Tab-separated table of C-alpha atoms in Angstrom:
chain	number	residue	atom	x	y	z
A	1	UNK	CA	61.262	9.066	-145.126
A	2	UNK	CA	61.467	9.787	-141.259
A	3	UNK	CA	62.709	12.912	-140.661
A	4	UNK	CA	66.500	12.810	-138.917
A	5	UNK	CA	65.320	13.495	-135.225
A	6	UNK	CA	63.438	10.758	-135.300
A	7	UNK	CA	66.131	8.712	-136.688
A	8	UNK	CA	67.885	9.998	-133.749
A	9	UNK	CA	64.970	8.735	-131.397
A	10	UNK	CA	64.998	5.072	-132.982
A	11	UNK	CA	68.681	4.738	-132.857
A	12	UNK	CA	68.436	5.695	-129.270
A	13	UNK	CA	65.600	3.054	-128.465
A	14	UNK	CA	67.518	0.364	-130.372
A	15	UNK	CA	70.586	1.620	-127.836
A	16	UNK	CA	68.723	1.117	-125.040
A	17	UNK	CA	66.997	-2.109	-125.658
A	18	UNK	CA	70.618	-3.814	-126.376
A	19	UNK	CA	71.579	-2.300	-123.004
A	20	UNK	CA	68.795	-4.054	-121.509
A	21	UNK	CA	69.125	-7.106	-122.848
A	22	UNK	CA	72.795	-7.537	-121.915
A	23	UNK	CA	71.812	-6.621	-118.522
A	24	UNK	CA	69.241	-9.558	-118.323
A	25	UNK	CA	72.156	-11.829	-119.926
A	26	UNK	CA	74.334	-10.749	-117.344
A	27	UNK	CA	71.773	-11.228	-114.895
A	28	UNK	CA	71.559	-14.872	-116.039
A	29	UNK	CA	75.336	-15.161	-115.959
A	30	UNK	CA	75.806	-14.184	-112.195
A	31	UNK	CA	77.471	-17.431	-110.268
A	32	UNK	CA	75.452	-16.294	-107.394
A	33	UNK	CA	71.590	-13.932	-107.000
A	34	UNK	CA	71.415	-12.448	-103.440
A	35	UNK	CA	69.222	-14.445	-100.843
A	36	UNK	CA	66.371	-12.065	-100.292
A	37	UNK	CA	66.032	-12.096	-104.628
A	38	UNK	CA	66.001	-15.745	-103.973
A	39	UNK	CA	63.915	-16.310	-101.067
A	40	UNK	CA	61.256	-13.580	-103.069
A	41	UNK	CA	61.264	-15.813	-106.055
A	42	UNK	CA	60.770	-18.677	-103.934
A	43	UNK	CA	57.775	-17.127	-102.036
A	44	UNK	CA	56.511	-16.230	-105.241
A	45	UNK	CA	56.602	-19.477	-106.616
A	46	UNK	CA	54.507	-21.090	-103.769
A	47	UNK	CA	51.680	-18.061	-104.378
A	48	UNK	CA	51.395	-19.835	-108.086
A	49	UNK	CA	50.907	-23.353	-106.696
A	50	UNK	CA	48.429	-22.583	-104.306
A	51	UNK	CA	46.406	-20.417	-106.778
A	52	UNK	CA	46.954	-21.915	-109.634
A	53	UNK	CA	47.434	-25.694	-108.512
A	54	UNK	CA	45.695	-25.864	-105.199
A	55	UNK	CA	48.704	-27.347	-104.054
A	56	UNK	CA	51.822	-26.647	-101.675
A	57	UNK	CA	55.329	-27.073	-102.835
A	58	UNK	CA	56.718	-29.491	-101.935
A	59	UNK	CA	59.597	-32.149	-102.877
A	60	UNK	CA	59.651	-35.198	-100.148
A	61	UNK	CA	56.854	-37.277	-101.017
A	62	UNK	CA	57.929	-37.635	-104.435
A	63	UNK	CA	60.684	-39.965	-102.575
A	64	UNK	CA	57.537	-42.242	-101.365
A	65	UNK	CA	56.266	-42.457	-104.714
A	66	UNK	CA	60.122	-43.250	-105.878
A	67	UNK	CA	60.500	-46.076	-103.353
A	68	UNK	CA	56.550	-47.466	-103.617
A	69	UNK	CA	57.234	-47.743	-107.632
A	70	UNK	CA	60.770	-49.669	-106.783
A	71	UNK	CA	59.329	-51.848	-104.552
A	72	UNK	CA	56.181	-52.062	-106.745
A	73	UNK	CA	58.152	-53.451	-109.552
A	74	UNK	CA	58.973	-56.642	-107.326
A	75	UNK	CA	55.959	-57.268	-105.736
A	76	UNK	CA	52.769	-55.073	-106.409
A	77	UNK	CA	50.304	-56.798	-103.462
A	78	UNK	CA	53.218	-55.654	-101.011
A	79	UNK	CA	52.926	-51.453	-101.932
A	80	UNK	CA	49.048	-52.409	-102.237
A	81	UNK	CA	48.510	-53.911	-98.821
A	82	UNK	CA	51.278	-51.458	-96.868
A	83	UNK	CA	49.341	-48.518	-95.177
A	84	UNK	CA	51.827	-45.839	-96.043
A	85	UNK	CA	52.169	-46.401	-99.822
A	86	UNK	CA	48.477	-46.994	-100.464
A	87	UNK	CA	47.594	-43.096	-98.668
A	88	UNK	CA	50.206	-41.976	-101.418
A	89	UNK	CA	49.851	-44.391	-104.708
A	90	UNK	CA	45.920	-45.866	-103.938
A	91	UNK	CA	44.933	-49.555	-104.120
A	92	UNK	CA	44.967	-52.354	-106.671
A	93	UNK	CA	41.340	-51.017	-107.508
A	94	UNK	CA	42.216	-47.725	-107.289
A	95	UNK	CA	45.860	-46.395	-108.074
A	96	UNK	CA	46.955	-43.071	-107.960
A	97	UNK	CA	49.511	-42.116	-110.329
A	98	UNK	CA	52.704	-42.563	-109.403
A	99	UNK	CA	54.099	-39.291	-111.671
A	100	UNK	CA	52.293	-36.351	-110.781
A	101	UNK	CA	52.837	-32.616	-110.517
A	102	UNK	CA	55.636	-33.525	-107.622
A	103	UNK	CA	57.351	-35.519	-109.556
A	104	UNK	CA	57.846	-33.400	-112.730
A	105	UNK	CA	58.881	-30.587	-110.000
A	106	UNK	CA	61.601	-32.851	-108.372
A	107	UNK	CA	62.864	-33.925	-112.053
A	108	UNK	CA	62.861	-30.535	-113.435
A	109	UNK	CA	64.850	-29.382	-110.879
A	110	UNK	CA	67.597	-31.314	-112.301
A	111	UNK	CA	67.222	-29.231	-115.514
A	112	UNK	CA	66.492	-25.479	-113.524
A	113	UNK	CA	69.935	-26.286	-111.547
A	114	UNK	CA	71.569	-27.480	-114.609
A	115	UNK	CA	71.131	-24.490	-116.652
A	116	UNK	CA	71.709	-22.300	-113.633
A	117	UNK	CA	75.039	-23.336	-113.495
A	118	UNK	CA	75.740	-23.684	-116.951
A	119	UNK	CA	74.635	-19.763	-117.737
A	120	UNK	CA	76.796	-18.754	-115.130
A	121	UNK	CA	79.744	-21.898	-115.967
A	122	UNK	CA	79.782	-22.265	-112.618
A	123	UNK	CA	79.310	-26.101	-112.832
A	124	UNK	CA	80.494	-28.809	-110.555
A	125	UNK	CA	81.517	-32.174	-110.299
A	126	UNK	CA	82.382	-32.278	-106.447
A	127	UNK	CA	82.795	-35.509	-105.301
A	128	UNK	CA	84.417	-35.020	-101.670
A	129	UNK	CA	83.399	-31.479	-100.515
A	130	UNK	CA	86.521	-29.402	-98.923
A	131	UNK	CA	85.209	-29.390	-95.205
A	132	UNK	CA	84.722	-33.494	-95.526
A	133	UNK	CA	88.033	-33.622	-96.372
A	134	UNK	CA	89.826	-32.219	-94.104
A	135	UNK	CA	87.904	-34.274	-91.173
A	136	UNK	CA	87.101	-37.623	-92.760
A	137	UNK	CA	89.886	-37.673	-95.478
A	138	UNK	CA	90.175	-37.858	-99.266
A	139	UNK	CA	88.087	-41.080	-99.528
A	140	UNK	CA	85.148	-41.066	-102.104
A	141	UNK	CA	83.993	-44.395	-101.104
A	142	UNK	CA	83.524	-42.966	-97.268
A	143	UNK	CA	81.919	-39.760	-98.413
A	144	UNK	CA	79.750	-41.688	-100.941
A	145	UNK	CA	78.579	-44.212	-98.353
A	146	UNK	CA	78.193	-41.033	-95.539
A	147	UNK	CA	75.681	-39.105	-97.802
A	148	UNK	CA	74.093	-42.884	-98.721
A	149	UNK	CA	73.635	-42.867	-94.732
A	150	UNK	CA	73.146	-39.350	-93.924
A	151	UNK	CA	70.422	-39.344	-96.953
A	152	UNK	CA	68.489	-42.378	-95.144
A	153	UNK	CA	68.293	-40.577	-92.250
A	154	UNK	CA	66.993	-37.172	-93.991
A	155	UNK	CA	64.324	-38.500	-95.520
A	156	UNK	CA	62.971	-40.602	-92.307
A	157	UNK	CA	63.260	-37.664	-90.573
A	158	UNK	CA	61.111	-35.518	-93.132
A	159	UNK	CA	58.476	-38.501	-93.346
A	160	UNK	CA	58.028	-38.844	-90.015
A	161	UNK	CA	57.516	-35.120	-89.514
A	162	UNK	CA	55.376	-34.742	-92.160
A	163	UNK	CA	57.508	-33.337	-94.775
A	164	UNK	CA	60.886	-31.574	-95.536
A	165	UNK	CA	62.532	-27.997	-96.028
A	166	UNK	CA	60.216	-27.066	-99.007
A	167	UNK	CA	56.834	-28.701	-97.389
A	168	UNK	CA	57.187	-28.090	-94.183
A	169	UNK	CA	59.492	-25.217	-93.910
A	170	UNK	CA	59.027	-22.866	-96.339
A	171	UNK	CA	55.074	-23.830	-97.410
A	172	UNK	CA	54.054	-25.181	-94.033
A	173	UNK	CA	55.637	-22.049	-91.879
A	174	UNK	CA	54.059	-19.712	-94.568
A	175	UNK	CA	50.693	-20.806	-93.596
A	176	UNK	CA	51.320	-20.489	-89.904
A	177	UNK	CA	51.027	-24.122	-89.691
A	178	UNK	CA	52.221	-25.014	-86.154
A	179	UNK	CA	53.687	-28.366	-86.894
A	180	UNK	CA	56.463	-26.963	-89.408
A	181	UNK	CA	57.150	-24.413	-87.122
A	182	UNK	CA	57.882	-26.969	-84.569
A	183	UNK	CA	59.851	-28.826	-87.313
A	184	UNK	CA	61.622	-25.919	-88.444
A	185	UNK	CA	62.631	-25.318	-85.054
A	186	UNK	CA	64.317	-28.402	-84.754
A	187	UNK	CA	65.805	-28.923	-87.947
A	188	UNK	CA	67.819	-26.083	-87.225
A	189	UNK	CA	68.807	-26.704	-83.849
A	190	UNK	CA	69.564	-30.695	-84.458
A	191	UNK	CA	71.910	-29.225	-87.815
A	192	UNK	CA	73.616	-26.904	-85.572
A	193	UNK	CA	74.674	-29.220	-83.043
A	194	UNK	CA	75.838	-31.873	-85.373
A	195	UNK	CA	77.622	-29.775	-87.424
A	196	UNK	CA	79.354	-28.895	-84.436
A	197	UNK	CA	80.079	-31.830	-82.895
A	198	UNK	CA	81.692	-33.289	-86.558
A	199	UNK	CA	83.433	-30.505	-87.927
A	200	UNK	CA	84.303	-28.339	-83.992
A	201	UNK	CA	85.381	-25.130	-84.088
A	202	UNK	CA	88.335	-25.818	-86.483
A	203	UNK	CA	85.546	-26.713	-88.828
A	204	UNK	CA	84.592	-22.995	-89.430
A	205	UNK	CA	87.600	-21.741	-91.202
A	206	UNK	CA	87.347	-24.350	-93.476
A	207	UNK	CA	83.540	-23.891	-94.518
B	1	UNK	CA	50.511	-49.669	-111.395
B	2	UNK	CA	51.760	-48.643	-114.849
B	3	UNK	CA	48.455	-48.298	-116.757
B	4	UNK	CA	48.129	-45.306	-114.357
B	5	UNK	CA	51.052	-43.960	-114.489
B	6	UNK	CA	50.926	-40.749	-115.133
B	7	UNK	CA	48.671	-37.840	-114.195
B	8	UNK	CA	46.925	-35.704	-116.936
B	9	UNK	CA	49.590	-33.391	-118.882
B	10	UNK	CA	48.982	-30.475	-117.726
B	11	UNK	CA	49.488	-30.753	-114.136
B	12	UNK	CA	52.530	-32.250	-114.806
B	13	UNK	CA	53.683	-29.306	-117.406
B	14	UNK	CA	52.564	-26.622	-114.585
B	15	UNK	CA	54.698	-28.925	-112.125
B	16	UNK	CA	57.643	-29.435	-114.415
B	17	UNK	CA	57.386	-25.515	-114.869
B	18	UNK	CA	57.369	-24.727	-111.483
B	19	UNK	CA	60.491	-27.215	-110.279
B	20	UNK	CA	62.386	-25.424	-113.390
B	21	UNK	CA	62.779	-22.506	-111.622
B	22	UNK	CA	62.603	-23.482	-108.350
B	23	UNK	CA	65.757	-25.546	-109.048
B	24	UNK	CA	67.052	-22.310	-111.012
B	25	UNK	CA	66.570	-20.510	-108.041
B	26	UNK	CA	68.294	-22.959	-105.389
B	27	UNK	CA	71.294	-22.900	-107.762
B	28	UNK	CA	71.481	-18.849	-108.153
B	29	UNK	CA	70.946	-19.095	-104.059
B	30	UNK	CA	74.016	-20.952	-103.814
B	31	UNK	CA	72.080	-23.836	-101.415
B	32	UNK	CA	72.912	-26.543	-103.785
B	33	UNK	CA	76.658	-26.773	-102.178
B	34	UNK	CA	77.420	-28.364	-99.683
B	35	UNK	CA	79.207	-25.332	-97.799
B	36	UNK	CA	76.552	-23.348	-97.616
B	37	UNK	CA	74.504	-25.297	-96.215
B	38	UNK	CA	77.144	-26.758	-93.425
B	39	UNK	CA	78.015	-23.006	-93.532
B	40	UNK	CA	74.508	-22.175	-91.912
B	41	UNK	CA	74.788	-24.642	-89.276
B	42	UNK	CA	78.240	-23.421	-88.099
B	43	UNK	CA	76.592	-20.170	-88.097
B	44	UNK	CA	78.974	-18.584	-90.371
B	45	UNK	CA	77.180	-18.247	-93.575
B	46	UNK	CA	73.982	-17.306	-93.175
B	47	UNK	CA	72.327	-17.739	-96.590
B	48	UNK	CA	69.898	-21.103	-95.946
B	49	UNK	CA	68.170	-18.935	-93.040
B	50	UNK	CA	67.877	-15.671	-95.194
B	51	UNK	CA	66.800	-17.510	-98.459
B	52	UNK	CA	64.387	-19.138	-96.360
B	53	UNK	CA	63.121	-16.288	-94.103
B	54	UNK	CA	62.448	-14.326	-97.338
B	55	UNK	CA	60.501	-16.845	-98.830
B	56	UNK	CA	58.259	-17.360	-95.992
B	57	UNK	CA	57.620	-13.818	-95.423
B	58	UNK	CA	56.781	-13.074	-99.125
B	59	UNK	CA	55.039	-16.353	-99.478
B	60	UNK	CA	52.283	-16.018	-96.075
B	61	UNK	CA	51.155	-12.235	-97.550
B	62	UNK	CA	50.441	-13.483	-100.975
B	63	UNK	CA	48.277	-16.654	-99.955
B	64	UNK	CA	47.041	-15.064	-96.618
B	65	UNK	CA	46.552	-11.900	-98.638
B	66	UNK	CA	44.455	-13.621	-101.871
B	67	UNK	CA	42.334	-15.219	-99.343
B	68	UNK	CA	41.683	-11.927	-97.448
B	69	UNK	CA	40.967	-10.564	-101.528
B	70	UNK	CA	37.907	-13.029	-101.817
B	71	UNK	CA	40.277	-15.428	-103.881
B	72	UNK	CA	39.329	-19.363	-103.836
B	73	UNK	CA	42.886	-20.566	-102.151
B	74	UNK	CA	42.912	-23.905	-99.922
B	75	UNK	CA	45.187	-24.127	-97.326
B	76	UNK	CA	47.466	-27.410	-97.346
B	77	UNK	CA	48.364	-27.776	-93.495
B	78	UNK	CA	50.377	-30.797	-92.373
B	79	UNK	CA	48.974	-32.512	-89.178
B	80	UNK	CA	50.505	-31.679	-86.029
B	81	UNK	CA	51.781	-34.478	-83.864
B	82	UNK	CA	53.867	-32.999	-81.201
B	83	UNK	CA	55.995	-36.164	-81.185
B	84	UNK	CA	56.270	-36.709	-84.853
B	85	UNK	CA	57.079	-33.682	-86.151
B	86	UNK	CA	59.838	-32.476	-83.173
B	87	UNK	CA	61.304	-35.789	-83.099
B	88	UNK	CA	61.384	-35.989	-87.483
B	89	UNK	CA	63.011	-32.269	-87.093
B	90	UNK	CA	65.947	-33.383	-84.910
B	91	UNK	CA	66.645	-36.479	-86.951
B	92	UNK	CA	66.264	-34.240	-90.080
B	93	UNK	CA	68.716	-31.708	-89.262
B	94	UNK	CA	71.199	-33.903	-87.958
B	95	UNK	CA	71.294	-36.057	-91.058
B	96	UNK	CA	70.919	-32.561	-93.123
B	97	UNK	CA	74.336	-31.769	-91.699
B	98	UNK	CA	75.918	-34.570	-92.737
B	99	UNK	CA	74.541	-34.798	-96.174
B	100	UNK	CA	74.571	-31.403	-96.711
B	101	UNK	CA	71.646	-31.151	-98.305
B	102	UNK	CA	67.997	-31.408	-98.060
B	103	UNK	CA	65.790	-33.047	-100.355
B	104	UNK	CA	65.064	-30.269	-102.482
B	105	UNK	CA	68.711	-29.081	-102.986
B	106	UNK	CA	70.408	-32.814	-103.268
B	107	UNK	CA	68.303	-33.340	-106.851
B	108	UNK	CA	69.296	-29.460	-107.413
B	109	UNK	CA	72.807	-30.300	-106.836
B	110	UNK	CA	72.792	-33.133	-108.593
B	111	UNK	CA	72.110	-30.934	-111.624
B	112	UNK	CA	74.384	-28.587	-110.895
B	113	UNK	CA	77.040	-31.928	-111.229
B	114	UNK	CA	77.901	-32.676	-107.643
B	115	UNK	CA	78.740	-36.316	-107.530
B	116	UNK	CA	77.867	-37.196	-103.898
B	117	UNK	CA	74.631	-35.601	-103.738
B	118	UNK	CA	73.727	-39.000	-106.198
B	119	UNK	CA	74.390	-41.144	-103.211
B	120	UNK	CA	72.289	-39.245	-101.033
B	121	UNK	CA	69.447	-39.299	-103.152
B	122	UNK	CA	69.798	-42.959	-103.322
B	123	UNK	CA	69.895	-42.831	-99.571
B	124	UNK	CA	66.300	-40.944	-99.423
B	125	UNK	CA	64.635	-43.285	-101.951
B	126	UNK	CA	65.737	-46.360	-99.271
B	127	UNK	CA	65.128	-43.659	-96.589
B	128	UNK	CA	61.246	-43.480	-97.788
B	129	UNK	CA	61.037	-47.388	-97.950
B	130	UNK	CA	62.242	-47.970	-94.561
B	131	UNK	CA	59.656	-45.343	-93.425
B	132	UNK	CA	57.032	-46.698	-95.440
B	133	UNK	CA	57.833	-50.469	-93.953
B	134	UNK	CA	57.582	-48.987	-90.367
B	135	UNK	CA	54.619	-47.036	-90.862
B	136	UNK	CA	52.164	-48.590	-88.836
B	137	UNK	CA	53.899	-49.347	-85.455
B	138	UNK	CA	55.114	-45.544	-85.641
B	139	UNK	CA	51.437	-44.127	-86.693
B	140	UNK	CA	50.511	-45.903	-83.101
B	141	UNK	CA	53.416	-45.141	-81.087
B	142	UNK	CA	54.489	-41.901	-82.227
B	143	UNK	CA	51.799	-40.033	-84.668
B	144	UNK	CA	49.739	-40.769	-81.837
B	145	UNK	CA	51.117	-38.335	-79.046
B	146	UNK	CA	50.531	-35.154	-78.895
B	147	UNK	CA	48.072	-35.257	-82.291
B	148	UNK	CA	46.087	-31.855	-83.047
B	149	UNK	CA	45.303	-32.446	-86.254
B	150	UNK	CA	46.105	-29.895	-89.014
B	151	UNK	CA	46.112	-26.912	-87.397
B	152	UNK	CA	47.628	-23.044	-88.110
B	153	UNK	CA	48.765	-21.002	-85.200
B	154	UNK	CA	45.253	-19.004	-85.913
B	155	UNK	CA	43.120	-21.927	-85.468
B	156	UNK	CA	44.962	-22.281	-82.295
B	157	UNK	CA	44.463	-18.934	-80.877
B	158	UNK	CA	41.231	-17.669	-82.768
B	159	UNK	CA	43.162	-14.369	-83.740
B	160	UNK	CA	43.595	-12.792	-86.870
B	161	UNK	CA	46.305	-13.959	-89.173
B	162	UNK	CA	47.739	-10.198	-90.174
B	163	UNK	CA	48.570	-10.279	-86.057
B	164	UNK	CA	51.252	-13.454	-86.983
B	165	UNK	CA	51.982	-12.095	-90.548
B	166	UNK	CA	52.676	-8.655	-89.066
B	167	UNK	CA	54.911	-10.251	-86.176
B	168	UNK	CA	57.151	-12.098	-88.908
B	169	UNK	CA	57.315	-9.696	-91.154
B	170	UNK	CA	58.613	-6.943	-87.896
B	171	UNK	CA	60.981	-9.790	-86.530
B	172	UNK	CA	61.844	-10.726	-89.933
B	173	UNK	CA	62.930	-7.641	-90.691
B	174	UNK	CA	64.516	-6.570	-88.019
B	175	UNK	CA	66.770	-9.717	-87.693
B	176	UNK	CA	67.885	-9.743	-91.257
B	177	UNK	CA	68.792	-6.130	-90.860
B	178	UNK	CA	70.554	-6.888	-88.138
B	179	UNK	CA	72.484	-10.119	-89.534
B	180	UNK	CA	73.579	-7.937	-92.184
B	181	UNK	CA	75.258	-5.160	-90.166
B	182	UNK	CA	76.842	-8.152	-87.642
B	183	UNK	CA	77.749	-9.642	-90.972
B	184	UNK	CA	79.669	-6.590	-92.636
B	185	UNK	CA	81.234	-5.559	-88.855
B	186	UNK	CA	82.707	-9.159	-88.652
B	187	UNK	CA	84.185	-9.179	-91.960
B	188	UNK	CA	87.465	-7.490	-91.706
């Protein structure tokens, strides 16, 4: 039989251990972390794939391997015999497997966003975001076929540079790699100036 | 192609694993929507640039550091072509800005349930087969100039990498600091 001070002690612990865990729920349920938290998970997360994977995180290349299985599927001596795909999914002799580590990371972020917004119910099901609106109109179909456009042009861009805002910008500039900082550089100053010249100075109050 | 598939399971757990909470992370960021991100480029909501700042900063000490500590860690440096890379940056950016997304944060968003982010993923699947299909004309014409292979701003200068680490990390510091205090004097 403990003796009642210690009864005290354990209800205490119990006390506090129920206060902690409702903080980490709450934690979980915040619609938004700040962006240094963020940006230190995110570091964090590229010291595990280096040590632990030998790898850099990354997300673009998976798109390669998306578009070399697509057009696999309707003619496999094409992807074989084009330069690009074979450096990324091998020869006939000699394939590489088209889902690797990348690819479970690009999937599962699905899921990690998914239950982000879930724990915090801050889910969405934007079609038209606000700012679109209010320059190109209402339409779905033109914001739908915009982004179709827009994301043809992202992903060029991030080929032909090497890679994209994970690979080259947060894992490239982390290793002092001088091409990401160039592309960094860019990226930035080719996003301002767009965004300016489609949304203008009218375009800040509604962001 | 589909007898090898897929790569042995645990690679693709640890990778699964790792995009779980990377996607977590973009979401809790707030850099899965698409005002946020246009945000950044109209220079009124700084978040992309701080999320990413951070991450760089933490991210060079830890692999920079392990090395230093005697730890077996590869570097994974992307080839520098002058041409390529400055001329991929622009055209990423300014279709970034329309999309609103990168590719990271349009499969993020499409988790978090935002519609038109599906379209632009779309888009970067034809976006990678177009590249793919005009590979080897731009590997001559463009890869070409201005090539230096894969090289880190301290293979470039032969000094030591705490000098650039400790540079980011002051300048890093110092502009976030700063960003914060214009940030708070501009609010009301």
């Amino acid at each position: 039989m403990p003796k009642p001070q210690n009864f005290y002690l354990i209800n205490r612990l119990l006390k506090k251990t129920k206060a902690m865990e409702e903080k980490m729920l709450s934690i979980f349920q915040k619609a938004r972390w700040s962006p240094y938290a963020v940006g230190t998970g995110i570091g964090l997360l590229s010291w595990v794939t280096f040590a632990l994977m030998n790898k850099a995180l990354g997300v673009s290349t998976t798109f390669v391997r998306t578009a070399g299985m697509v057009e696999g599927l309707v003619s496999e001596d094409h992807i074989r015999s084009n330069a690009y795909f074979v450096k990324y999914l091998g020869t006939l002799e000699g394939p590489y497997p088209v889902f690797e580590w990348q690819f479970a990371l690009v999937v599962m972020l699905v899921l990690g966003a998914f239950c982000a917004s879930w724990l915090s119910s801050t889910r969405l099901s934007e079609t038209v975001p606000d700012i679109w609106k209010v320059r190109f109109g209402p339409s779905k179909g033109v914001r739908f076929a915009g982004a179709f456009l827009a994301g043809i042009i992202v992903m060029f861009g991030a080929r032909l540079a090497g890679g994209c805002t994970s690979g080259h910008g947060i894992s490239g500039s982390l290793q002092l790699a001088v091409s990401s900082w160039i592309f960094f550089l860019c990226l930035f100053a080719a996003g301002i100036v767009t965004a300016w010249l489609l949304y203008g100075k009218g375009g800040k109050n509604n962001v | 192609m589909f007898e090898h598939f897929f790569a042995n399971p645990a690679t693709i757990l640890m990778g699964g694993i790792i995009g779980f909470l990377f996607g977590f992370l973009l979401q809790k960021g707030g850099v899965t929507r698409y005002n946020v991100i246009v945000g950044q480029f109209m220079l009124k909501d700084f978040t992309v640039l701080k999320i990413m700042l951070t991450a760089v900063m933490v991210g060079s000490v830890g692999i920079y550091g392990m090395r230093a500590l005697g730890f077996d860690i590869a570097l994974h440096v992307k080839t520098t072509a002058l041409l390529g890379n400055a001329l991929g940056g622009l055209i990423f950016g300014a279709g970034m800005a329309v999309l609103g997304y990168c590719p990271g944060t349009a499969v993020a968003a499409m988790g978090e349930g935002s519609r038109h982010a599906i379209a632009g993923v779309f888009g970067m699947i034809v976006g990678a087969g177009l590249f793919a299909e005009v590979y080897p004309w731009i590997k001559s014409h463009i890869l070409s100039v201005g090539n230096f292979g894969k090289v880190t701003f301290v293979d470039l200068t032969g000094l030591s990498p705490w000098l650039f680490i400790a540079g980011l990390w002051v300048a890093g510091i110092f502009g976030l600091v700063s960003l914060e205090r214009w940030e708070k004097n501009n609010q009301s």
